[in-house]
Structures are given as C-alpha cells and as structure tokens.
Coordinates of C-alpha atoms in Angstrom, one line a residue:
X1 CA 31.4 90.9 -71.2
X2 CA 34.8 89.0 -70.5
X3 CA 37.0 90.8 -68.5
X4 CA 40.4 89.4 -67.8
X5 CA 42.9 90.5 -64.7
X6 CA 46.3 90.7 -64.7
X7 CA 47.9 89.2 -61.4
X8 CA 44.4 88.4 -60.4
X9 CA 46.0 86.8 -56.9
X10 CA 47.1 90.3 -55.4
X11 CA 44.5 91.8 -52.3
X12 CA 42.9 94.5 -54.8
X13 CA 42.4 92.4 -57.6
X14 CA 41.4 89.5 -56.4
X15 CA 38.0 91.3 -54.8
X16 CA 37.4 93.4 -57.9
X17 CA 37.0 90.0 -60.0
X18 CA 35.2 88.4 -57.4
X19 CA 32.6 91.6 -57.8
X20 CA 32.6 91.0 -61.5
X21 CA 31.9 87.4 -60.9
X22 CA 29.4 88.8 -58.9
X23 CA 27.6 91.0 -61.5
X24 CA 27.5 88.1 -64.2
X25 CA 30.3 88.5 -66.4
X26 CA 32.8 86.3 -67.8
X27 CA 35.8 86.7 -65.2
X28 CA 39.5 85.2 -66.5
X29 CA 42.7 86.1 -65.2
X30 CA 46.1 84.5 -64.0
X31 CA 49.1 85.1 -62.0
X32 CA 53.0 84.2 -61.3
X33 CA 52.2 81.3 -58.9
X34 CA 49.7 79.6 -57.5
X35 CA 47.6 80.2 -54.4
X36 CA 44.3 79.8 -52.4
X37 CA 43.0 82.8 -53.6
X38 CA 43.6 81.7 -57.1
X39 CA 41.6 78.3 -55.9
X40 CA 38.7 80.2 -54.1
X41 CA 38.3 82.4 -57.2
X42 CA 38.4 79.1 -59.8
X43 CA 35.7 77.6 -57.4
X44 CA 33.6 81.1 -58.0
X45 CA 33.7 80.4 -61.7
X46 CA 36.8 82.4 -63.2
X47 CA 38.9 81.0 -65.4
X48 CA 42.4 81.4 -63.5
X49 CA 46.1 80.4 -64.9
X50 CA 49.5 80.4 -63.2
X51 CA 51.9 82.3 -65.4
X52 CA 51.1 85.1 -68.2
X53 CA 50.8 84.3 -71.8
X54 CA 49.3 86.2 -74.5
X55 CA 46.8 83.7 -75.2
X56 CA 45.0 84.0 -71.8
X57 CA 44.3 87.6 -72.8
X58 CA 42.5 86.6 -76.7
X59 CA 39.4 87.2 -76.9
X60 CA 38.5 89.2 -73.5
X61 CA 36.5 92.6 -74.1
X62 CA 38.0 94.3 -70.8
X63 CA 42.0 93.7 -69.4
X64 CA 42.8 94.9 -65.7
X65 CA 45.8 96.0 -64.7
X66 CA 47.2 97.6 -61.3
X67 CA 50.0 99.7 -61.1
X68 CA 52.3 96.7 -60.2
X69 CA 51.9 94.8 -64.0
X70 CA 55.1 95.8 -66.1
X71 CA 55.2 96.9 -69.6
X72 CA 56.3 94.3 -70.8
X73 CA 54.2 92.0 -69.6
X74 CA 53.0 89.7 -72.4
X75 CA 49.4 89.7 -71.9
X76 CA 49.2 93.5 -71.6
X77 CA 51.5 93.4 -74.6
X78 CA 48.9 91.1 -76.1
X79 CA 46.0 93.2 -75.0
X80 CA 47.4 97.0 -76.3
X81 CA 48.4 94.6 -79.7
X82 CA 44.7 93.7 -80.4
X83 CA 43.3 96.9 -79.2
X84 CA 41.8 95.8 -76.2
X85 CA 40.4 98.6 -73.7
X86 CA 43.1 98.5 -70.5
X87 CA 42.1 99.6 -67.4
X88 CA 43.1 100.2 -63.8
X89 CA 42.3 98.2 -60.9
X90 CA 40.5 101.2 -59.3
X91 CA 38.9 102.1 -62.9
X92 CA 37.6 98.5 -62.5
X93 CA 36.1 99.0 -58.9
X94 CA 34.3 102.2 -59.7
X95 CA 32.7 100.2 -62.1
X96 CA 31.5 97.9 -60.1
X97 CA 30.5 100.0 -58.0
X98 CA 28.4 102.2 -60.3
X99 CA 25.3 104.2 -58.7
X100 CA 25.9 103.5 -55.2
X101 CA 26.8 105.5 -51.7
X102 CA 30.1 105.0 -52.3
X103 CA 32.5 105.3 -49.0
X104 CA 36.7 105.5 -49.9
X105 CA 38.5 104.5 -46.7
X106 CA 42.0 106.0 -47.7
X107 CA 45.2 106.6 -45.1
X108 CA 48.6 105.1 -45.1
X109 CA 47.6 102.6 -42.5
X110 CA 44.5 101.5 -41.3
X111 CA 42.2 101.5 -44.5
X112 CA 41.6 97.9 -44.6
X113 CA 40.3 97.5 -40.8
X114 CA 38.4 100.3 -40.7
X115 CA 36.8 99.3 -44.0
X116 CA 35.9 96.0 -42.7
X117 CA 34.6 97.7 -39.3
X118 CA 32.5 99.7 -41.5
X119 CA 31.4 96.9 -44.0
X120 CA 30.5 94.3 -40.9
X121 CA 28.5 97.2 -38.9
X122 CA 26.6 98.0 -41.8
X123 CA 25.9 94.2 -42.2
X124 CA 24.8 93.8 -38.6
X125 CA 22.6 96.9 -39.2
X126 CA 20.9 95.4 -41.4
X127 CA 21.9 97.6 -44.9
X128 CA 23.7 94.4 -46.7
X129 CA 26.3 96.8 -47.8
X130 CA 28.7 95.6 -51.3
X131 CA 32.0 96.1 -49.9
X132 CA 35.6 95.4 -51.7
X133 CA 38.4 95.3 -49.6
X134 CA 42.1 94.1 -49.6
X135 CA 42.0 91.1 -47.0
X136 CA 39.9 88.5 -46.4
X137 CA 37.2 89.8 -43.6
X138 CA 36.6 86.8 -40.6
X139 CA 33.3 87.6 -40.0
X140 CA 32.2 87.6 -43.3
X141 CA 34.2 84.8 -44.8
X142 CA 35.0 87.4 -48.4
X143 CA 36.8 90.5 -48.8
X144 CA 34.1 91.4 -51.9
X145 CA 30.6 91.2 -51.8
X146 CA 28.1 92.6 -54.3
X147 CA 25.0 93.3 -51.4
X148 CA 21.2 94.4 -52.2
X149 CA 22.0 97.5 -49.8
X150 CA 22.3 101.3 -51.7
X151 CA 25.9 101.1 -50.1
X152 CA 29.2 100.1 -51.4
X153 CA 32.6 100.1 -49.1
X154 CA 35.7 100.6 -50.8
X155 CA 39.6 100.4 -49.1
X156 CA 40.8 103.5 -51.7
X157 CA 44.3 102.6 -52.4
X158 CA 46.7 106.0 -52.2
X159 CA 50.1 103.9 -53.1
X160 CA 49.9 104.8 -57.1
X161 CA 47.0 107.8 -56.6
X162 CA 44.6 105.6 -57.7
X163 CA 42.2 106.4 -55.0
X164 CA 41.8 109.4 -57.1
X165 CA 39.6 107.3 -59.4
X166 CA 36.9 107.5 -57.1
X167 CA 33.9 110.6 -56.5
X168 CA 33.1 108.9 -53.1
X169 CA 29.7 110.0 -51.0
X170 CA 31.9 109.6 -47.7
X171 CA 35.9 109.7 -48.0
X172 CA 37.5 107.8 -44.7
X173 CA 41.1 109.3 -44.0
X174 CA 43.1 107.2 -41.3
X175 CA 45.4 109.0 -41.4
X176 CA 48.5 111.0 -43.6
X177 CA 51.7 109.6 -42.9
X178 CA 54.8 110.2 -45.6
X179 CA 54.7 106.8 -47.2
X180 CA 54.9 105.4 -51.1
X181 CA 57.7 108.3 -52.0
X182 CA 58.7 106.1 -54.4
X183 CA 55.6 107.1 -56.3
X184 CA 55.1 110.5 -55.2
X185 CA 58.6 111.6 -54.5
X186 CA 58.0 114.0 -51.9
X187 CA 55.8 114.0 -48.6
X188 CA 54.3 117.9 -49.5
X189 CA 52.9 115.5 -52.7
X190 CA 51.8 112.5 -51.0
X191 CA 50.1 115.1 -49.0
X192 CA 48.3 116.9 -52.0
X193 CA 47.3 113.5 -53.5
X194 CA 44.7 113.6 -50.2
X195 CA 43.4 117.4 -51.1
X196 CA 42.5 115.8 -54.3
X197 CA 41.0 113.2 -53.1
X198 CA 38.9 115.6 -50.6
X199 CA 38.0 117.7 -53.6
X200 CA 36.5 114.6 -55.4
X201 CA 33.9 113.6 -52.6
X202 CA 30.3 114.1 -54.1
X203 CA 28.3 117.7 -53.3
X204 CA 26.5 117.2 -50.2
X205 CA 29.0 114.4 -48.8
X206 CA 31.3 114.6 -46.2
X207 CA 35.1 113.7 -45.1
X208 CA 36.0 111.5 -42.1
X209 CA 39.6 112.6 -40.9
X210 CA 41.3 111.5 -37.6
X211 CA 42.4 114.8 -35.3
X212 CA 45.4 112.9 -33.5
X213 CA 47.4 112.8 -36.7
X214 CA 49.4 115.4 -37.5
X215 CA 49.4 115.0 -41.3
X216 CA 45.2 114.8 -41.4
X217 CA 45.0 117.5 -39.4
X218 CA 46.8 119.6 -42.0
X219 CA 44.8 118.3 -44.3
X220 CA 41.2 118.7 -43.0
X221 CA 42.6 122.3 -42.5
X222 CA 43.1 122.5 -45.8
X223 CA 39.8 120.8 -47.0
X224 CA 37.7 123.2 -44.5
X225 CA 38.9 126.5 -45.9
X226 CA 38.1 124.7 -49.4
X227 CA 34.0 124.7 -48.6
X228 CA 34.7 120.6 -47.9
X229 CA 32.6 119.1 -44.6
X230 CA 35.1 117.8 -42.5
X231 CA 34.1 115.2 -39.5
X232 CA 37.0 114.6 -37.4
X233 CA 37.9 111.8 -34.7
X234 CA 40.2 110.8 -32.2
X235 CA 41.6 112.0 -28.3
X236 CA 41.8 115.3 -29.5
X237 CA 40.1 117.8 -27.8
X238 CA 38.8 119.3 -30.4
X239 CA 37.5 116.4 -32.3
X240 CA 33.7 116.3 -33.7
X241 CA 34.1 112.2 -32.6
X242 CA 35.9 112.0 -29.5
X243 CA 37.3 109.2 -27.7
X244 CA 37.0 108.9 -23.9
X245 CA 37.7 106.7 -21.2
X246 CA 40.1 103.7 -23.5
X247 CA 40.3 100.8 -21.9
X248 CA 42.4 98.1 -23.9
X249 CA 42.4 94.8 -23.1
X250 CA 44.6 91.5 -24.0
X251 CA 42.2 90.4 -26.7
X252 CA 39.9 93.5 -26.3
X253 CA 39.4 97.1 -26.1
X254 CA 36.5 99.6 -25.0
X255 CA 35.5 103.3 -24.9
X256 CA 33.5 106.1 -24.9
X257 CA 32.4 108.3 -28.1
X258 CA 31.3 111.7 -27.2
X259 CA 29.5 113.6 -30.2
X260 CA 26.7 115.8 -31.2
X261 CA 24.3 113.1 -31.3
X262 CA 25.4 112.2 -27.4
X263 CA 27.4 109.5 -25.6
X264 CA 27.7 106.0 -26.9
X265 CA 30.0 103.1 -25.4
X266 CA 32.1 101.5 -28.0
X267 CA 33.1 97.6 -26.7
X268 CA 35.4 95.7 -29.1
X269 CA 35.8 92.1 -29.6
X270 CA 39.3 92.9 -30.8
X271 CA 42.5 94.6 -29.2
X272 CA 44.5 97.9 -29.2
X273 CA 44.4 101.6 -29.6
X274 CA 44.8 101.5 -33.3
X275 CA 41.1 99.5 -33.5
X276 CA 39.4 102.2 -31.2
X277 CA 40.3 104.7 -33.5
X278 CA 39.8 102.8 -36.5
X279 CA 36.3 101.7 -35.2
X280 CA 35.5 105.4 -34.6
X281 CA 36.0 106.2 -38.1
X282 CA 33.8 103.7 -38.7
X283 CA 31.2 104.4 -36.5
X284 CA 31.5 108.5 -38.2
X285 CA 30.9 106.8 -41.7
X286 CA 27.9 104.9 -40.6
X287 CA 26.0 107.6 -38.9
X288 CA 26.9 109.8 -41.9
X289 CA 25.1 106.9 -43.8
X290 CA 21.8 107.5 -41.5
X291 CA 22.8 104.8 -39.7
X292 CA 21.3 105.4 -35.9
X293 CA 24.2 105.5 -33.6
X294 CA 23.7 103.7 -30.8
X295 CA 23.4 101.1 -33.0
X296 CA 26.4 101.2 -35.2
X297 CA 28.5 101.1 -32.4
X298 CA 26.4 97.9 -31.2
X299 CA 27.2 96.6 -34.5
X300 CA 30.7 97.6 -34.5
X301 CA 31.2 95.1 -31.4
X302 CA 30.3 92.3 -33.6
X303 CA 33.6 92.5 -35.3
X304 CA 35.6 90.0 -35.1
X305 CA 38.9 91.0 -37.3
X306 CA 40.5 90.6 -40.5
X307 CA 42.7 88.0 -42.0
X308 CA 45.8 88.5 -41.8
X309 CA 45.6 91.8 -38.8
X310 CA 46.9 89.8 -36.0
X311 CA 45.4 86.6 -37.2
X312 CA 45.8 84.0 -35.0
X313 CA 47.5 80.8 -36.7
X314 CA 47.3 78.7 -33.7
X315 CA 49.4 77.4 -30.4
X316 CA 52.0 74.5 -30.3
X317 CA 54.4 73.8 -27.4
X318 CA 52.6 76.2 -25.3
X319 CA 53.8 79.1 -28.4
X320 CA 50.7 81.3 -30.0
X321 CA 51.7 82.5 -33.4
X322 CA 50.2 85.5 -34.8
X323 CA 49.8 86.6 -38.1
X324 CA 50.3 90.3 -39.4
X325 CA 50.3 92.5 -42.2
X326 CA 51.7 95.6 -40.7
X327 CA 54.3 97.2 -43.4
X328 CA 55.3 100.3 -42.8
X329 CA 56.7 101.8 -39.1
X330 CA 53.5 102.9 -37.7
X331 CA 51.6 99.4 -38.5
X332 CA 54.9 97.1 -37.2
X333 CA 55.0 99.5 -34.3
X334 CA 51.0 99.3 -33.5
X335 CA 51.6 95.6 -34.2
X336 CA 54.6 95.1 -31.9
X337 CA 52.4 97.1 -29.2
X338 CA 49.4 94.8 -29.4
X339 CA 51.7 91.6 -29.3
X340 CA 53.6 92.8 -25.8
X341 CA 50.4 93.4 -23.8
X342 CA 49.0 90.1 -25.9
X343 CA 51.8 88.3 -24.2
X344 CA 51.5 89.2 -20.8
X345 CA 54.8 88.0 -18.9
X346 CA 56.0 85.9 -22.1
X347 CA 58.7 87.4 -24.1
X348 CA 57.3 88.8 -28.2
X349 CA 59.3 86.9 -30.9
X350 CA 58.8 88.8 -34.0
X351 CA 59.5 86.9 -37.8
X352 CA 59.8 90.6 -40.3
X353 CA 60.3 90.9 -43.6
X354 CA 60.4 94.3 -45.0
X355 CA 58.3 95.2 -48.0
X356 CA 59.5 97.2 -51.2
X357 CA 63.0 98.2 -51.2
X358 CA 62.6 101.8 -51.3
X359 CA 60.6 101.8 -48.4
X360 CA 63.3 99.6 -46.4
X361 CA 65.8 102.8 -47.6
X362 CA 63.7 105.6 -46.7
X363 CA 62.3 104.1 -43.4
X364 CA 65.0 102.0 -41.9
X365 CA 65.6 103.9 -38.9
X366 CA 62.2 103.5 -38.1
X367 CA 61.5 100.4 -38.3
X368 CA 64.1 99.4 -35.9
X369 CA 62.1 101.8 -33.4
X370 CA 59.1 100.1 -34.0
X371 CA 60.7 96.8 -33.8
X372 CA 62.4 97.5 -30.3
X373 CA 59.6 96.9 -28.3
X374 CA 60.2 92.9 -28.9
X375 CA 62.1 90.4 -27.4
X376 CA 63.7 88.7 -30.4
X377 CA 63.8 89.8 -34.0
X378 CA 64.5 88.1 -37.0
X379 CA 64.3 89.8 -40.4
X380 CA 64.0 87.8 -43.4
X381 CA 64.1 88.9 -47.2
X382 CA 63.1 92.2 -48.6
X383 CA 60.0 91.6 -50.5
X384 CA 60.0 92.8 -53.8
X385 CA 56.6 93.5 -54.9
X386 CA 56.9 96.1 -58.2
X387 CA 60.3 97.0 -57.5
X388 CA 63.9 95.7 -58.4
X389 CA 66.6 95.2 -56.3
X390 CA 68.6 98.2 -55.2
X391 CA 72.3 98.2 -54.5
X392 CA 73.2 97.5 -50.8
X393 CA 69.6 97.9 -49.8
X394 CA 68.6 94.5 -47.6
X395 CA 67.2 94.3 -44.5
X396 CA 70.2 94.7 -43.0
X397 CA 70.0 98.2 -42.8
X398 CA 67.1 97.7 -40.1
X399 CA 68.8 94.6 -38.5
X400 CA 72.2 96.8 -38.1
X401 CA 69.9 99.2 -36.0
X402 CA 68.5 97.0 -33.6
X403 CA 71.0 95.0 -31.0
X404 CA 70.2 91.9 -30.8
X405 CA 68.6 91.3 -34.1
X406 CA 69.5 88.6 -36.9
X407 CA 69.1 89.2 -40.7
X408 CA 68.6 85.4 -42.1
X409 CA 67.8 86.2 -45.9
X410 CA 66.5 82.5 -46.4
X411 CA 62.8 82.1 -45.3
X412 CA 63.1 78.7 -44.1
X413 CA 66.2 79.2 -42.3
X414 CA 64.5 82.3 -40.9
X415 CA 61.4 80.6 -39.3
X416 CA 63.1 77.2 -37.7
X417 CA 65.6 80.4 -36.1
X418 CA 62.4 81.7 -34.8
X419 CA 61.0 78.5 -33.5
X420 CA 63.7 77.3 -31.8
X421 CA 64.1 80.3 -29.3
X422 CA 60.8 80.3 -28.7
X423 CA 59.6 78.9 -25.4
X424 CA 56.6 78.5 -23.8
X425 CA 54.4 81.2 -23.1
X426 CA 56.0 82.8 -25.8
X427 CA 53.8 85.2 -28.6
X428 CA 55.3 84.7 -32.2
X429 CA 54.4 87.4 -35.0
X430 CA 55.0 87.1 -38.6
X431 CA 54.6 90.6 -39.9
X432 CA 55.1 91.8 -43.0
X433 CA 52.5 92.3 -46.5
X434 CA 54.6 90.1 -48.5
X435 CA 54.7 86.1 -48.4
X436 CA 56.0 85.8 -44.9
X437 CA 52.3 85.2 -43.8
X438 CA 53.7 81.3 -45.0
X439 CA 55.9 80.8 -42.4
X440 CA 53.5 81.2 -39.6
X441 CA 52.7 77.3 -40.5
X442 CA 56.5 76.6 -40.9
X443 CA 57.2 77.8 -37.6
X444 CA 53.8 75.8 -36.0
X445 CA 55.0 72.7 -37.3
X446 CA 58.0 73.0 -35.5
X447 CA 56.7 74.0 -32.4
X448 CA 54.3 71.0 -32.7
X449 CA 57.9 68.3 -33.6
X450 CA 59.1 70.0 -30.1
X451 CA 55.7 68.9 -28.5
X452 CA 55.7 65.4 -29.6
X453 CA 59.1 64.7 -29.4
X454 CA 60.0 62.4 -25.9
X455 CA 62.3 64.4 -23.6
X456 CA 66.0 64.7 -24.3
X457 CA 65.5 63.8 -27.6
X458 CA 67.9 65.8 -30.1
X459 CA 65.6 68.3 -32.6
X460 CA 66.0 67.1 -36.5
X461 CA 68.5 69.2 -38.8
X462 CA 67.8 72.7 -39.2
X463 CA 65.0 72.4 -36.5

C-alpha cells in the first residue's frame, strides 16, 4: 500500500510515516520547505518533495492529512478528485497502532515529555515498546519506533479533538488547561473533549490524571461518577501517586512517590518541577502496564530529555543557549522557571515568538506573566501555523505588557538583538513551537565572532 502525507515535515506526521515506513509500505509525502526531518525521512526510504502538486498524490492508495492542510490544497484537491480514501493524522496512527496496549498521553502541556518518559522506561525495562511521538526523543535518537513489545505509546493530540480517534488501554491526562479555543470555542468544551476521551478508554483500563490541576481534577470527578478508574498524581494530598520530598536541581531533580504498592525514590537526569510530575505520570502508566515499580522509576532515571524541551544548543563567549518548545503560558512560564535556577547568578535572556494568532489574543496577558521572570525579552514574529493573520494582533500585545521588552518582527534582527546583550554567564532560551528553534544557531555564531574577535575590535553590521 502507498500511502502519501500531506505536510509530512510537521512533529505528528512526520512519526506516523516513519511508522508506516516501518510496517513496509510504500511512504511518499512532501511539504512547503525543506528540512532535516524531510532529509532523515528520504534516508528511511520515503519518497519526499518540497512543495504540493497534484501529481505527488497519483497513484497513492492512502492520503494523510492533519487538521492544518487547507481545502484547497492541490494534492488533497487531487486526492478527493480521483477518489482516493483521506484520512486524519490520528486515523493514521491508530492504524498503525492496530492490536496493541495502546497508552494516549493527552493534556494541554506536557504530553510529549511524559510520553517519551514513558516510552524510554519502558525501553529500559526491557518491553521494546512502539512509541510515536511529536519531538525527536535524545535517548532514543527517533520520535517513532515500531518495537516487538505488546505496547504502543502515543502523544494524543487534543488541539483539533483528534485524540478522540483513539480507544486507548491507558489514557495519560497532564493536565486541562483552557487552550486551542480557536477550535473548541469555549473552555466548558475543551473540557468535555477530555470526558470523551475518558469514555473511550478500553473496559478494564484505566485513566492517569494529575490531582494539582484544577481542570483534571474536575475531570477525574467527572470520569469517577461515570464507572471510569481514575489514578491520580501529584502533591496533592489526596493523590493515589503522591509526590514527596522534591528536590530540584540545576540540571536535575529528585523525589519520593508514595503509593499503594509502597515508597519508591524517583532521581532524574533532567530538571524542574514540571519533569517530577511528568515522570510520575509516567511511572502510573508503566505500573498500570505490569511494569514492577521499583523498576520503572529506575528506568525513568535513564531519561535523558527531548529535543527541543530545553535542548541544549551549545556555549560561545561563556553564553549557553537553550532550546525550547514551550507555547502556551504554563509551558513558557515552567520554561522561564527552569532557565532562572539553570542560570544561577547569570541574568535569563529569553528569544519568544508566540504561536498561532488566536492564542497570542486570547492569552496575552499571560504570557507576559510567564515571561517576567527573565532578564531580557525579545519577541519575534507571530507564527502562523493554520491560521491567517488577524487585524492588530502581533506580538506586541505581549511586548506592551512586559517593561522592558522589545518586539523585533524580523527573525534575524531579533537574534543578533539577543546576542549582543548577552554577556557571560548569561543563559539564552529560544522558546517558542514555531521556527524560532533556527535562531538558537544564529545567535551561537554570534557569540562565537564575539569570542574570536581580538579585544576592542568593533562587532560586524548588524552583529
């Protein structure tokens, strides 16, 4: 079977055709531009194309779309024209993942972490788990894998509802956060998209939901007095999985899990509150698996992070820059957070660019909150993704918020801004889920002119 993506660069696609790859067929696809996923896939046998054109669609038995692909797209023109089935990205997973254990990691933040927790713990356990998940993970080199295990690890996308594709053995909820109103409309909707997504888990399977969120907890209320079985985590009191005794550290964090099955130590090779929790959800899913739990948190230790979740891009004129994907107020905030104890007595430059305009609108406000918390911010260009522009929406609405910030709408211009004020023992994050994960480079190579050039010597223009 020949099965052709459309935009076959972007996070979820890109794993879904690497699984395909994976299970034998004939895997085509292309996308606007260029890129080193569109390489690493073309290396793995696809047959990959910059820009769409109807004749990259002939003759393929399957077409994959995700909710980002506009009607009037030519190949999906060209695909509904000769009858050609259509499907959605998640349609495609499911497939993929056909007869397996299947675990959904849903939430409006934290999905892809805790998915690759999950997915690298299961590894080290010894299950060889298929996993699909949107970022490359380090430890595994992949963000798709098809494994020999009974287990298959999914990040469950909520953005569009298409987690809602899925009949999961274990559904992961994060967290419940109002978030992608541009689909949904309203948070009480957004909300009942996750009561769905409870009702869909398989009989005899169970929900993981965090207990320090106020929007899960609502939910697993919601999903107990509906006959679902709820395991919940976090510093709660009350939680089934509870977290004692957080210690965090500049590049680490540790605690203690206190459950039914008794007291386990949980030591991370990887920093901040947001992991702890994220690795506790993970460590729930794995003993829900049958996975014994001593070891899964053993195994969870061996993670070492995943690209693009503070990635670190390297250090140039005594300047580490950090790469991040964080993209809505509680990510940039977590993100922020992580960077400031990072840095220790150096000042946190932070490179942002907001994604989706109606998120920018809805969540301004916030995001200068979460952005406070740095020394120096610089917002660049609203990234578009699905969406066209809206009047007077830019980034300036989170720059006009925050003293001291600058709104520099060219990208280049934007990273030598950041470069130049840096100084060292400076931390520099790019954070954002659009192409600003570029200019970590950009702003490297800068650093690095700085370092090589003699004393007193004048910078280059624009540098």
């Amino acid at each position: 079977m020949r099965v052709h993506f459309i935009a076959i660069g972007g996070a979820g696609m890109s794993v879904v055709a690497e699984l395909m790859l994976a299970r034998g067929h004939e895997v085509s696809g292309s996308d606007s531009q260029a890129s080193d996923v569109l390489d690493r896939l073309g290396r793995l046998g696809a047959q990959v194309h910059v820009g769409h054109d109807p004749a990259h669609a002939a003759g393929a038995d399957l077409v994959v779309v995700s909710s980002a692909i506009r009607t009037d797209n030519p190949e999906l023109l060209a695909a509904h024209a000769a009858g050609t089935e259509v499907i959605h990205r998640s349609q495609g997973l499911a497939l993929a993942a056909a007869d397996t254990d299947f675990v959904a990691v849903a939430g409006a933040h934290g999905k892809t972490t805790t998915s690759s927790m999950l997915a690298v713990a299961l590894r080290e356990a010894g299950l060889d788990p298929s996993f699909a998940i949107g970022g490359r993970v380090l430890a595994l080199g992949t963000g798709a894998h098809l494994g020999t295990g009974t287990v298959f690890v999914a990040e469950a996308d909520e953005s569009d509802g298409s987690f809602l594709n899925y009949t999961p053995r274990v559904a992961v909820v994060t967290n419940i956060e109002p978030d992608h109103l541009d689909h949904y409309g309203t948070a009480d909707a957004f909300e009942a998209a996750f009561d769905d997504f409870a009702a869909r888990v398989r009989p005899g399977g169970a929900v993981v939901a965090c207990a320090d969120d106020d929007g899960a907890r609502r939910f697993t209320e919601r999903a107990r007095s509906r006959g679902a079985r709820v395991i919940t985590y976090g510093l709660a009191d009350d939680a089934d999985v509870r977290i004692t005794g957080v210690d965090l550290g500049a590049g680490s964090s540790s605690s203690r899990l206190r459950a039914a099955a008794g007291e386990f130590e949980l030591d991370l090779a990887v920093p901040g509150a947001h992991n702890v929790a994220n690795a506790t959800a993970a460590w729930a899913a794995g003993v829900e698996l049958g996975v014994d739990p001593a070891t899964m948190a053993n195994s969870l230790g061996t993670f070492s992070g995943t690209a693009r979740r503070f990635e670190d891009k390297g250090t140039a004129a005594g300047v580490r820059v950090v790469d991040d994907y964080a993209h809505n107020p509680t990510k940039v905030a977590a993100a922020v957070a992580t960077g400031r104890r990072a840095v220790g007595a150096g000042r946190l430059l932070v490179l942002f660019q907001p994604h989706l305009f109606s998120r920018t609108e809805a969540f301004a406000a916030e995001f200068a909150d979460a952005l406070a918390g740095a020394d120096e911010v610089v917002l660049t260009l609203i990234y578009p993704a699905r969406e066209d522009p809206r009047p007077g929406v830019t980034s300036a609405l989170i720059a006009d918020r925050l003293p001291g910030a600058r709104y520099l709408p060219d990208h280049l211009e934007a990273a030598h801004a950041v470069a130049a004020a840096a100084r060292p023992g400076d931390l520099v994050i790019t954070v954002g889920a659009g192409d600003v994960t570029r200019l970590g480079p950009v702003i490297l190579a800068d650093l690095a002119a700085r370092e090589d050039r003699p004393s007193g010597l004048a910078p280059e223009p624009g540098r």
